[in-house]
JSON list of C-alpha atoms in Angstrom, two decimals:
[
{"chain": "A", "resi": 11, "resn": "ASN", "atom": "CA", "xyz": [70.63, 27.40, 80.08]},
{"chain": "A", "resi": 12, "resn": "GLU", "atom": "CA", "xyz": [71.06, 30.11, 82.69]},
{"chain": "A", "resi": 13, "resn": "ALA", "atom": "CA", "xyz": [74.67, 29.05, 83.24]},
{"chain": "A", "resi": 14, "resn": "ALA", "atom": "CA", "xyz": [75.44, 29.48, 79.53]},
{"chain": "A", "resi": 15, "resn": "ARG", "atom": "CA", "xyz": [73.88, 32.94, 79.61]},
{"chain": "A", "resi": 16, "resn": "LEU", "atom": "CA", "xyz": [75.93, 33.81, 82.69]},
{"chain": "A", "resi": 17, "resn": "ILE", "atom": "CA", "xyz": [79.21, 32.64, 81.15]},
{"chain": "A", "resi": 18, "resn": "THR", "atom": "CA", "xyz": [78.67, 34.60, 77.94]},
{"chain": "A", "resi": 19, "resn": "THR", "atom": "CA", "xyz": [76.91, 37.53, 79.70]},
{"chain": "A", "resi": 20, "resn": "ASN", "atom": "CA", "xyz": [74.27, 37.34, 76.98]},
{"chain": "A", "resi": 21, "resn": "TYR", "atom": "CA", "xyz": [70.92, 37.71, 78.75]},
{"chain": "A", "resi": 22, "resn": "SER", "atom": "CA", "xyz": [68.86, 38.45, 75.66]},
{"chain": "A", "resi": 23, "resn": "ARG", "atom": "CA", "xyz": [65.76, 36.25, 75.50]},
{"chain": "A", "resi": 24, "resn": "THR", "atom": "CA", "xyz": [65.81, 36.35, 71.70]},
{"chain": "A", "resi": 25, "resn": "SER", "atom": "CA", "xyz": [69.30, 34.90, 71.33]},
{"chain": "A", "resi": 26, "resn": "SER", "atom": "CA", "xyz": [69.61, 31.18, 70.63]},
{"chain": "A", "resi": 27, "resn": "ILE", "atom": "CA", "xyz": [70.61, 29.28, 73.75]},
{"chain": "A", "resi": 28, "resn": "THR", "atom": "CA", "xyz": [71.61, 26.27, 71.62]},
{"chain": "A", "resi": 29, "resn": "ALA", "atom": "CA", "xyz": [74.04, 28.38, 69.60]},
{"chain": "A", "resi": 30, "resn": "THR", "atom": "CA", "xyz": [75.39, 29.89, 72.82]},
{"chain": "A", "resi": 31, "resn": "LYS", "atom": "CA", "xyz": [76.02, 26.44, 74.32]},
{"chain": "A", "resi": 32, "resn": "GLU", "atom": "CA", "xyz": [77.69, 25.21, 71.14]},
{"chain": "A", "resi": 33, "resn": "SER", "atom": "CA", "xyz": [79.97, 28.25, 71.02]},
{"chain": "A", "resi": 34, "resn": "LEU", "atom": "CA", "xyz": [81.17, 27.53, 74.57]},
{"chain": "A", "resi": 35, "resn": "GLN", "atom": "CA", "xyz": [82.09, 23.92, 73.67]},
{"chain": "A", "resi": 36, "resn": "LEU", "atom": "CA", "xyz": [81.49, 22.72, 77.23]},
{"chain": "A", "resi": 37, "resn": "PRO", "atom": "CA", "xyz": [81.70, 18.98, 77.92]},
{"chain": "A", "resi": 38, "resn": "SER", "atom": "CA", "xyz": [78.42, 17.26, 78.71]},
{"chain": "A", "resi": 39, "resn": "LEU", "atom": "CA", "xyz": [77.06, 17.34, 82.23]},
{"chain": "A", "resi": 40, "resn": "GLU", "atom": "CA", "xyz": [77.52, 13.56, 82.49]},
{"chain": "A", "resi": 41, "resn": "LYS", "atom": "CA", "xyz": [81.25, 13.82, 81.69]},
{"chain": "A", "resi": 42, "resn": "ARG", "atom": "CA", "xyz": [81.71, 16.69, 84.15]},
{"chain": "A", "resi": 43, "resn": "ARG", "atom": "CA", "xyz": [79.99, 14.66, 86.87]},
{"chain": "A", "resi": 44, "resn": "ILE", "atom": "CA", "xyz": [82.14, 11.59, 86.20]},
{"chain": "A", "resi": 45, "resn": "LEU", "atom": "CA", "xyz": [85.25, 13.79, 86.28]},
{"chain": "A", "resi": 46, "resn": "ALA", "atom": "CA", "xyz": [84.29, 15.29, 89.64]},
{"chain": "A", "resi": 47, "resn": "LEU", "atom": "CA", "xyz": [83.36, 11.88, 91.05]},
{"chain": "A", "resi": 48, "resn": "LEU", "atom": "CA", "xyz": [86.64, 10.26, 90.00]},
{"chain": "A", "resi": 49, "resn": "CYS", "atom": "CA", "xyz": [88.73, 13.20, 91.22]},
{"chain": "A", "resi": 50, "resn": "HIS", "atom": "CA", "xyz": [87.12, 12.95, 94.64]},
{"chain": "A", "resi": 51, "resn": "PHE", "atom": "CA", "xyz": [87.48, 9.16, 94.67]},
{"chain": "A", "resi": 52, "resn": "HIS", "atom": "CA", "xyz": [91.18, 9.46, 93.75]},
{"chain": "A", "resi": 53, "resn": "GLN", "atom": "CA", "xyz": [91.75, 11.69, 96.78]},
{"chain": "A", "resi": 54, "resn": "LEU", "atom": "CA", "xyz": [89.79, 9.29, 98.98]},
{"chain": "A", "resi": 55, "resn": "TYR", "atom": "CA", "xyz": [91.61, 6.23, 97.63]},
{"chain": "A", "resi": 56, "resn": "HIS", "atom": "CA", "xyz": [95.04, 7.70, 98.36]},
{"chain": "A", "resi": 57, "resn": "SER", "atom": "CA", "xyz": [94.11, 9.08, 101.79]},
{"chain": "A", "resi": 58, "resn": "ALA", "atom": "CA", "xyz": [94.34, 7.39, 105.17]},
{"chain": "A", "resi": 59, "resn": "SER", "atom": "CA", "xyz": [90.74, 8.12, 106.15]},
{"chain": "A", "resi": 60, "resn": "SER", "atom": "CA", "xyz": [88.54, 5.68, 108.04]},
{"chain": "A", "resi": 61, "resn": "LEU", "atom": "CA", "xyz": [85.94, 5.81, 105.23]},
{"chain": "A", "resi": 62, "resn": "ALA", "atom": "CA", "xyz": [88.52, 4.62, 102.73]},
{"chain": "A", "resi": 63, "resn": "ALA", "atom": "CA", "xyz": [89.71, 1.88, 105.06]},
{"chain": "A", "resi": 64, "resn": "SER", "atom": "CA", "xyz": [86.20, 0.58, 105.72]},
{"chain": "A", "resi": 65, "resn": "HIS", "atom": "CA", "xyz": [84.60, 0.87, 102.26]},
{"chain": "A", "resi": 66, "resn": "ILE", "atom": "CA", "xyz": [87.42, 0.71, 99.71]},
{"chain": "A", "resi": 67, "resn": "LYS", "atom": "CA", "xyz": [88.88, -2.79, 99.54]},
{"chain": "A", "resi": 68, "resn": "PRO", "atom": "CA", "xyz": [91.19, -4.16, 96.85]},
{"chain": "A", "resi": 69, "resn": "ALA", "atom": "CA", "xyz": [89.55, -6.52, 94.37]},
{"chain": "A", "resi": 70, "resn": "HIS", "atom": "CA", "xyz": [89.94, -10.25, 95.00]},
{"chain": "A", "resi": 71, "resn": "ARG", "atom": "CA", "xyz": [90.89, -10.93, 91.39]},
{"chain": "A", "resi": 72, "resn": "ILE", "atom": "CA", "xyz": [92.83, -8.63, 89.16]},
{"chain": "A", "resi": 73, "resn": "PHE", "atom": "CA", "xyz": [93.37, -9.71, 85.57]},
{"chain": "A", "resi": 74, "resn": "PRO", "atom": "CA", "xyz": [96.55, -7.95, 84.37]},
{"chain": "A", "resi": 75, "resn": "ARG", "atom": "CA", "xyz": [95.41, -7.73, 80.74]},
{"chain": "A", "resi": 76, "resn": "LEU", "atom": "CA", "xyz": [92.04, -6.22, 81.66]},
{"chain": "A", "resi": 77, "resn": "ASP", "atom": "CA", "xyz": [92.39, -4.46, 85.02]},
{"chain": "A", "resi": 78, "resn": "HIS", "atom": "CA", "xyz": [94.69, -1.96, 86.66]},
{"chain": "A", "resi": 79, "resn": "PRO", "atom": "CA", "xyz": [96.47, -2.81, 89.95]},
{"chain": "A", "resi": 80, "resn": "PHE", "atom": "CA", "xyz": [94.31, -0.35, 91.94]},
{"chain": "A", "resi": 81, "resn": "LYS", "atom": "CA", "xyz": [91.05, -2.09, 91.07]},
{"chain": "A", "resi": 82, "resn": "VAL", "atom": "CA", "xyz": [88.54, -1.92, 93.92]},
{"chain": "A", "resi": 83, "resn": "LEU", "atom": "CA", "xyz": [86.08, -4.54, 95.12]},
{"chain": "A", "resi": 84, "resn": "PRO", "atom": "CA", "xyz": [82.62, -3.42, 93.90]},
{"chain": "A", "resi": 85, "resn": "LEU", "atom": "CA", "xyz": [80.04, -2.80, 96.59]},
{"chain": "A", "resi": 86, "resn": "PHE", "atom": "CA", "xyz": [77.02, -5.07, 96.73]},
{"chain": "A", "resi": 87, "resn": "ALA", "atom": "CA", "xyz": [73.91, -3.00, 96.06]},
{"chain": "A", "resi": 88, "resn": "ARG", "atom": "CA", "xyz": [70.62, -4.57, 97.03]},
{"chain": "A", "resi": 89, "resn": "THR", "atom": "CA", "xyz": [68.57, -1.48, 96.18]},
{"chain": "A", "resi": 90, "resn": "ASN", "atom": "CA", "xyz": [68.52, 1.03, 93.34]},
{"chain": "A", "resi": 91, "resn": "LEU", "atom": "CA", "xyz": [69.11, 3.79, 95.88]},
{"chain": "A", "resi": 92, "resn": "LEU", "atom": "CA", "xyz": [72.50, 2.35, 96.83]},
{"chain": "A", "resi": 93, "resn": "ARG", "atom": "CA", "xyz": [73.27, 1.53, 93.19]},
{"chain": "A", "resi": 94, "resn": "GLN", "atom": "CA", "xyz": [72.97, 5.24, 92.37]},
{"chain": "A", "resi": 95, "resn": "SER", "atom": "CA", "xyz": [75.05, 6.41, 95.35]},
{"chain": "A", "resi": 96, "resn": "PRO", "atom": "CA", "xyz": [78.21, 8.41, 94.63]},
{"chain": "A", "resi": 97, "resn": "LEU", "atom": "CA", "xyz": [80.55, 5.83, 96.16]},
{"chain": "A", "resi": 98, "resn": "PHE", "atom": "CA", "xyz": [79.04, 2.98, 94.12]},
{"chain": "A", "resi": 99, "resn": "LEU", "atom": "CA", "xyz": [79.23, 5.01, 90.90]},
{"chain": "A", "resi": 100, "resn": "ALA", "atom": "CA", "xyz": [82.79, 6.12, 91.66]},
{"chain": "A", "resi": 101, "resn": "ILE", "atom": "CA", "xyz": [83.94, 2.53, 92.15]},
{"chain": "A", "resi": 102, "resn": "PHE", "atom": "CA", "xyz": [82.16, 1.50, 88.94]},
{"chain": "A", "resi": 103, "resn": "HIS", "atom": "CA", "xyz": [83.96, 4.18, 86.89]},
{"chain": "A", "resi": 104, "resn": "TRP", "atom": "CA", "xyz": [87.27, 3.77, 88.77]},
{"chain": "A", "resi": 105, "resn": "ASN", "atom": "CA", "xyz": [87.51, 0.09, 87.86]},
{"chain": "A", "resi": 106, "resn": "ARG", "atom": "CA", "xyz": [87.06, 0.95, 84.18]},
{"chain": "A", "resi": 107, "resn": "LEU", "atom": "CA", "xyz": [89.90, 3.47, 84.02]},
{"chain": "A", "resi": 108, "resn": "PRO", "atom": "CA", "xyz": [92.97, 2.60, 81.94]},
{"chain": "A", "resi": 109, "resn": "GLU", "atom": "CA", "xyz": [96.02, 1.56, 83.93]},
{"chain": "A", "resi": 110, "resn": "ASP", "atom": "CA", "xyz": [98.14, 4.55, 82.89]},
{"chain": "A", "resi": 111, "resn": "ILE", "atom": "CA", "xyz": [95.61, 6.91, 84.52]},
{"chain": "A", "resi": 112, "resn": "ALA", "atom": "CA", "xyz": [94.56, 4.88, 87.56]},
{"chain": "A", "resi": 113, "resn": "THR", "atom": "CA", "xyz": [98.13, 4.35, 88.75]},
{"chain": "A", "resi": 114, "resn": "ILE", "atom": "CA", "xyz": [98.98, 8.07, 88.95]},
{"chain": "A", "resi": 115, "resn": "HIS", "atom": "CA", "xyz": [99.50, 9.13, 92.58]},
{"chain": "A", "resi": 116, "resn": "ASN", "atom": "CA", "xyz": [99.90, 12.88, 92.02]},
{"chain": "A", "resi": 117, "resn": "HIS", "atom": "CA", "xyz": [96.39, 14.37, 92.12]},
{"chain": "A", "resi": 118, "resn": "ASP", "atom": "CA", "xyz": [97.01, 17.29, 89.73]},
{"chain": "A", "resi": 119, "resn": "LEU", "atom": "CA", "xyz": [98.61, 14.99, 87.17]},
{"chain": "A", "resi": 120, "resn": "PHE", "atom": "CA", "xyz": [95.73, 12.52, 87.60]},
{"chain": "A", "resi": 121, "resn": "VAL", "atom": "CA", "xyz": [93.16, 15.25, 86.97]},
{"chain": "A", "resi": 122, "resn": "SER", "atom": "CA", "xyz": [94.87, 16.48, 83.81]},
{"chain": "A", "resi": 123, "resn": "HIS", "atom": "CA", "xyz": [95.20, 12.96, 82.37]},
{"chain": "A", "resi": 124, "resn": "LEU", "atom": "CA", "xyz": [91.62, 12.13, 83.34]},
{"chain": "A", "resi": 125, "resn": "LYS", "atom": "CA", "xyz": [90.29, 15.28, 81.65]},
{"chain": "A", "resi": 126, "resn": "ARG", "atom": "CA", "xyz": [92.17, 14.43, 78.48]},
{"chain": "A", "resi": 127, "resn": "PHE", "atom": "CA", "xyz": [90.85, 10.85, 78.59]},
{"chain": "A", "resi": 128, "resn": "LEU", "atom": "CA", "xyz": [87.20, 11.73, 79.31]},
{"chain": "A", "resi": 129, "resn": "LEU", "atom": "CA", "xyz": [86.98, 14.60, 76.86]},
{"chain": "A", "resi": 130, "resn": "SER", "atom": "CA", "xyz": [88.53, 12.60, 74.03]},
{"chain": "A", "resi": 131, "resn": "GLU", "atom": "CA", "xyz": [85.80, 9.95, 74.26]},
{"chain": "A", "resi": 132, "resn": "PRO", "atom": "CA", "xyz": [82.81, 10.47, 71.95]}
]
């Protein structure tokens, strides 16, 4: 709510915050989080870091009709804490990306295609 007021510079307590948010047409917080998570994972996936080498492994089975060639082996999560970790969630969403987006190496191009894809979903 405060962020919407800051963006519009409308600090009046009597103005409708719902109408302000609708006028901004911002994507939902969930979509913005997924976008940030996948953008960071894309950079990590295409880097030569030790974290990527130790935690990001190619999937054992890739079904060409269902999966993209950059599919990653999902982590095994024994606890809910690990299941909600950023790396686990990033791999979960990464494996569900369409092939035409997941195979883009250029980060800026990836981000623009990903935004278009995420924001077009209902």
